[in-house]
XYZ file of C-alpha atoms in Angstrom:
377
model
C -16.661 -0.887 3.930
C -16.814 2.916 3.639
C -13.302 3.791 3.692
C -12.066 7.728 3.702
C -8.360 7.704 2.419
C -6.890 11.013 3.356
C -3.354 12.348 2.431
C -1.615 15.948 3.682
C -1.465 16.839 -0.189
C -2.359 15.366 -3.552
C -0.611 17.878 -5.933
C 2.358 16.315 -6.350
C 3.418 13.253 -7.406
C 4.882 11.493 -4.547
C 5.361 8.023 -3.071
C 2.411 8.289 -0.427
C 0.206 10.209 -2.948
C 1.179 7.487 -5.567
C 0.050 4.650 -2.499
C -2.671 6.233 -1.790
C -4.160 6.244 -5.619
C -2.800 2.455 -6.201
C -4.515 1.683 -2.970
C -8.155 3.752 -3.268
C -8.564 2.105 -6.952
C -7.238 -1.810 -5.404
C -10.278 -1.294 -2.167
C -12.726 -0.342 -5.152
C -12.166 -2.842 -7.131
C -12.649 -5.872 -4.062
C -16.212 -3.757 -3.528
C -15.716 -1.099 -1.111
C -16.796 2.077 -1.151
C -13.892 4.662 -0.847
C -12.938 8.269 -1.473
C -9.679 10.618 -0.980
C -9.468 13.699 0.939
C -6.268 15.996 0.170
C -4.975 19.130 -0.167
C -4.512 20.387 -3.805
C -5.080 19.057 -7.387
C -3.081 17.610 -9.781
C -2.655 15.152 -12.071
C -3.888 12.224 -9.652
C -6.842 13.814 -8.561
C -7.807 14.784 -12.273
C -7.266 10.514 -12.543
C -9.364 10.087 -9.628
C -12.278 11.904 -11.182
C -12.004 10.444 -14.080
C -12.492 6.868 -12.552
C -15.443 8.428 -11.137
C -13.594 8.141 -7.304
C -14.913 10.753 -5.448
C -12.350 13.614 -4.308
C -12.610 15.967 -1.717
C -10.177 19.019 -1.968
C -9.207 20.426 1.535
C -8.849 24.236 1.705
C -7.020 24.807 5.163
C -4.927 21.629 5.517
C -1.434 22.918 5.015
C 2.092 21.679 5.546
C 3.241 24.224 7.727
C 2.355 24.405 11.207
C -0.145 27.298 11.774
C -2.627 27.283 15.117
C -5.374 29.087 12.472
C -5.529 27.422 9.556
C -4.574 23.748 11.165
C -8.256 24.588 13.646
C -9.926 25.382 10.332
C -8.662 22.242 8.934
C -10.132 20.366 12.100
C -13.532 21.839 11.594
C -13.349 21.294 7.479
C -12.185 18.017 8.010
C -14.894 16.761 11.065
C -17.980 18.515 8.616
C -16.833 16.240 5.841
C -16.691 13.299 8.188
C -19.588 13.855 9.506
C -21.445 13.812 6.583
C -19.699 10.701 4.715
C -20.098 8.559 7.689
C -16.952 6.195 6.779
C -16.666 2.891 8.828
C -12.788 3.362 9.008
C -10.275 6.684 8.162
C -7.171 5.414 6.474
C -4.547 8.151 7.045
C -1.257 9.023 5.129
C 1.471 11.571 5.924
C 2.461 13.243 8.945
C -0.218 16.591 8.847
C -3.283 14.702 7.659
C -1.922 11.480 10.439
C -2.391 14.614 13.556
C -5.951 15.953 12.044
C -7.346 12.771 11.109
C -6.673 11.035 14.431
C -8.261 14.031 16.276
C -11.501 14.138 14.190
C -11.837 10.246 14.554
C -11.656 10.198 18.192
C -14.227 13.421 18.181
C -16.632 11.125 15.829
C -15.798 7.744 17.293
C -14.473 6.520 13.604
C -11.564 3.850 13.915
C -8.098 5.808 12.381
C -5.519 3.592 10.867
C -2.195 6.156 10.386
C 0.299 4.280 7.753
C 3.836 6.166 8.651
C 5.501 5.866 5.274
C 8.178 7.279 7.432
C 7.785 8.935 11.080
C 8.538 12.588 11.358
C 11.102 12.601 13.562
C 13.076 10.543 10.852
C 14.028 13.328 8.938
C 14.292 15.509 11.760
C 18.116 17.599 11.641
C 18.864 18.453 15.396
C 18.042 16.927 18.582
C 15.411 19.406 19.894
C 13.267 19.228 16.468
C 13.618 14.801 16.566
C 12.652 15.015 20.110
C 9.447 17.672 19.672
C 8.324 14.981 16.993
C 9.133 11.764 18.921
C 6.584 13.575 21.780
C 3.742 14.374 19.083
C 4.202 11.347 17.713
C 3.565 9.811 21.155
C 1.038 11.868 21.803
C -1.358 11.527 18.690
C -0.007 8.070 18.581
C -2.824 7.018 21.367
C -5.687 8.540 19.323
C -4.767 5.496 16.697
C -7.065 2.476 16.635
C -4.283 0.929 14.049
C -0.608 1.961 12.696
C 0.871 0.819 9.596
C 4.392 0.791 9.302
C 5.943 0.190 5.699
C 9.084 -0.796 7.038
C 10.452 -2.841 9.728
C 12.704 -0.119 9.849
C 9.818 2.297 11.152
C 8.490 -0.993 12.623
C 11.390 -0.978 15.298
C 11.164 2.809 16.165
C 7.629 2.727 16.739
C 8.415 0.152 19.114
C 11.507 1.787 20.670
C 10.032 5.411 21.097
C 6.492 3.749 22.602
C 4.163 5.118 19.919
C 2.030 2.342 19.517
C 2.184 0.209 22.485
C -1.954 0.221 23.078
C -2.543 -1.327 20.019
C -1.436 -4.267 17.296
C 0.792 -2.417 15.201
C 1.415 -3.876 11.898
C 4.014 -3.516 9.107
C 3.026 -3.981 5.825
C 5.880 -3.968 2.936
C 5.031 -1.365 -0.104
C 3.872 -2.936 -3.394
C 3.766 -1.713 -6.898
C 1.576 -2.976 -10.028
C 3.351 -5.840 -12.376
C 3.277 -3.677 -15.706
C 6.824 -4.851 -17.164
C 6.411 -5.644 -20.791
C 7.065 -9.769 -21.398
C 9.881 -10.395 -23.211
C 10.994 -6.845 -24.284
C 14.959 -6.748 -25.092
C 16.853 -3.657 -23.947
C 19.043 -2.041 -27.295
C 22.376 -2.909 -26.523
C 24.227 0.147 -25.950
C 27.986 1.421 -24.742
C 26.309 4.399 -22.997
C 25.059 3.289 -19.618
C 21.517 4.737 -18.951
C 21.455 5.861 -14.963
C 17.982 6.829 -13.574
C 16.886 8.340 -10.516
C 13.432 8.847 -9.536
C 12.510 11.631 -7.167
C 11.182 15.016 -5.993
C 13.887 17.729 -6.086
C 13.100 18.663 -2.375
C 14.065 17.430 1.231
C 15.372 15.008 1.932
C 16.747 13.736 -1.595
C 20.364 15.017 -2.190
C 20.440 15.145 -5.901
C 23.579 17.865 -5.048
C 25.726 14.679 -3.574
C 25.005 12.414 -6.646
C 26.286 15.140 -8.704
C 29.078 15.795 -6.421
C 29.935 12.020 -6.982
C 28.993 12.031 -10.457
C 31.961 14.068 -10.926
C 34.722 11.959 -9.209
C 33.644 8.949 -11.168
C 37.048 8.021 -14.430
C 34.377 6.466 -16.725
C 32.075 8.818 -18.938
C 30.036 6.269 -20.792
C 27.359 7.406 -18.649
C 24.011 9.210 -19.050
C 21.609 10.261 -15.873
C 17.718 10.698 -16.150
C 16.058 12.685 -13.381
C 12.810 12.364 -12.817
C 10.760 14.599 -10.878
C 10.156 18.104 -9.983
C 9.974 20.188 -6.936
C 11.585 23.860 -5.045
C 15.271 22.540 -5.254
C 15.276 21.800 -9.163
C 16.910 24.910 -10.552
C 19.538 24.767 -8.141
C 20.550 21.124 -8.878
C 20.497 22.811 -12.488
C 22.676 25.053 -11.838
C 25.248 23.048 -9.862
C 24.839 20.739 -12.970
C 26.086 23.430 -15.324
C 28.448 24.575 -13.003
C 29.883 20.957 -12.628
C 30.037 20.486 -16.538
C 27.683 17.435 -16.134
C 24.634 18.981 -17.790
C 25.384 17.788 -21.085
C 25.050 14.025 -19.226
C 21.997 15.060 -17.691
C 18.596 14.821 -18.644
C 15.850 16.544 -16.566
C 12.511 15.355 -17.185
C 10.231 16.804 -14.963
C 7.172 14.966 -13.084
C 6.183 11.474 -15.381
C 3.208 9.049 -15.048
C 5.470 6.821 -17.632
C 8.207 6.413 -15.320
C 8.153 2.400 -16.116
C 9.068 2.655 -19.720
C 12.427 4.898 -18.752
C 12.790 1.903 -16.286
C 12.790 -0.266 -18.744
C 15.501 1.425 -21.041
C 17.868 2.148 -18.146
C 20.504 0.156 -16.995
C 21.243 1.482 -13.192
C 19.062 2.659 -10.797
C 20.239 5.123 -8.245
C 18.312 6.930 -5.226
C 20.469 9.413 -3.040
C 18.498 10.455 0.352
C 19.534 11.666 3.757
C 16.372 9.845 4.837
C 13.405 7.547 3.545
C 10.532 5.215 4.535
C 10.300 2.388 1.800
C 10.848 4.003 -1.352
C 8.265 2.777 -3.981
C 11.057 3.746 -6.540
C 13.407 1.085 -5.906
C 10.380 -0.910 -5.965
C 9.610 0.049 -9.782
C 13.189 -0.280 -9.986
C 13.288 -3.676 -8.962
C 10.273 -4.480 -10.640
C 11.999 -3.554 -13.634
C 14.636 -5.766 -13.123
C 17.451 -3.007 -12.722
C 20.635 -3.044 -10.301
C 20.405 -0.318 -7.479
C 22.596 2.391 -5.760
C 20.580 4.293 -2.670
C 21.758 5.227 0.543
C 21.262 3.162 3.549
C 18.805 4.787 5.561
C 15.414 4.175 6.712
C 13.622 0.962 5.112
C 15.915 0.765 2.287
C 18.267 -2.041 3.448
C 15.148 -4.000 3.143
C 14.694 -3.397 -0.367
C 18.450 -3.873 -1.459
C 20.179 -6.727 -0.738
C 23.956 -5.160 -0.500
C 26.039 -6.837 -3.126
C 23.374 -9.056 -3.976
C 20.319 -6.929 -6.013
C 22.927 -3.310 -5.523
C 24.890 -1.649 -3.669
C 24.029 0.299 -0.099
C 26.416 3.385 0.507
C 26.773 5.408 3.565
C 24.533 9.018 3.827
C 26.271 11.476 2.676
C 29.743 9.600 1.509
C 30.482 11.121 -1.622
C 33.395 8.452 -1.735
C 30.963 5.748 -1.382
C 28.761 6.607 -4.196
C 31.647 7.246 -6.576
C 33.184 3.537 -6.053
C 29.717 2.329 -6.132
C 28.762 4.010 -9.685
C 32.206 3.258 -11.008
C 31.785 -0.486 -10.104
C 28.654 -1.046 -11.726
C 29.396 0.984 -15.098
C 32.562 -0.941 -15.286
C 31.125 -4.806 -14.603
C 28.173 -5.160 -16.809
C 27.769 -9.183 -15.467
C 27.413 -7.893 -12.045
C 24.944 -4.963 -12.955
C 22.963 -7.585 -14.919
C 23.260 -10.073 -12.432
C 21.831 -7.615 -9.445
C 19.362 -6.547 -11.984
C 18.157 -10.221 -12.074
C 18.073 -11.061 -8.641
C 16.187 -7.992 -7.907
C 13.456 -8.751 -10.218
C 12.903 -12.057 -8.120
C 12.640 -10.260 -4.621
C 10.082 -7.943 -6.205
C 8.005 -10.901 -7.341
C 8.387 -12.704 -3.761
C 7.966 -10.278 -1.305
C 6.985 -6.487 -2.986
C 3.769 -6.632 -5.812
C 0.829 -4.714 -5.266
C -1.330 -7.972 -4.693
C -0.039 -8.963 -1.700
C 0.017 -4.954 0.002
C -3.519 -4.704 -1.028
C -4.411 -7.992 0.391
C -2.262 -7.627 4.076
C -4.016 -3.420 4.164
C -7.324 -4.913 3.713
C -7.073 -7.503 6.095
C -5.868 -4.825 9.106
C -8.868 -2.652 8.074
C -11.284 -5.552 8.469
C -9.373 -6.467 12.003
C -9.266 -2.624 13.306
C -13.022 -2.326 12.137
C -14.034 -5.432 14.032
C -11.891 -4.519 16.918
C -13.432 -1.510 17.376
C -17.404 -2.495 16.788
C -16.236 -5.022 19.926
C -15.233 -2.415 22.047
C -18.489 -0.397 21.362
C -20.465 -3.404 21.882
C -18.492 -4.057 25.491
C -19.365 -0.534 26.344
C -22.715 -0.896 25.627
C -23.817 -4.242 27.155
C -21.618 -3.381 30.370
C-alpha cells in the first residue's frame, strides 16, 4: 500500500508523534510505501529524513481554529495528496483529522482516523464539550475507518454516534520492547520517581507537586521528563514549595527508557487521556505506576495489582498512593513484575502494527469494493 501518515504537528515529542514515527517505520519494514505530513520540524522529522522517509512540512496546518489558515491548509494538503496519490490516508490528532478527511472525501481517497483521545474528552465546560461532540459526529461521517486506542474512547465513539456508519476498530497502543536483559538496578534507599509528560494541559504537574508536599517520607527524588509551555510555572511552584532540591527537570529526551530502567516508581497525573504511551513504557520497564483514573488508563493499570489508580484532582488519594509505595518495597516491586507481564501480553509494538496493518487493508478493500459496485451499477 501507498500510505500517507498525517498528524497535526511533528515539532514536539508527544505520544501521537512518537506513534506516527514508529508506525511509519514499521509499515515501511513490512514493504509499504509511507510518507508523513505535518506542521513543524524537530527531532522526529530529522530522524525521518535520516532514515530516507519523505516528510512534507505543512505551512498552514495550525492548532488554533482560523478560517483563513484552515482554508489555506485544505488547499495545501489537497495539492500534496493529489501529487502523491496514496491508497489510504492515516490521520492522527484533531486538526489533521478534520482537514485530512475533508480532502480525502474530495479526492475519493479512503481515510482512517486514529483517535488518540476525542477532542471533547478534555473539554472543560458543557458548551465546549457539546460543540466538539457535534464536530466529531459531523466529520466522523467523512471517515472510511476509525481506530480508537482505548476501549473507553471506543465506547464514547459509539455513545455519541461518531462512527455508526463504519466498522470502528479498537487497537491498543504498543511500544517496542527495548528493555535491557539481565540488567540489575543499583540498590539505594532513595526512591527514584519518574513522570514523562509535556508541561501542558491536560497534564497536571502542579497537582503532583502539591501531593508531594504532603508526603511525610522524604526518601524520594522526582525526575520530570518533557518540555512545554507550563515548564517555568512548574519550576516556580517547586521552588515555592521547597521541593526543587528533590526534583530534576530533565527536558525532552529520546532516551526515556534509560531513565525508566533506573527508576523505582512511575507517576502520571493528568486531567484527561487516551491510552498514554508513557505508562506502556513504564510497564515495559517493570515499574509500578500511580496514575489518574481518566480515559483509557484503567485499561493499562490494574488497581492494586500493577499500580494504583487515583481519582482525578484528588490530592489526598495521590498523597496516600505515593506514601504507600514509598513505604512498601515488596508491593512496589511486585506491581512492577505484574506490569511487565501485562505489557508482554497486550501492549507490544508487534501486536499493534499487525492489527493496524490489517485494518488499513480491510478499509482499502471495502473502499475498492464500493467503487467497483458503483461502476458496475
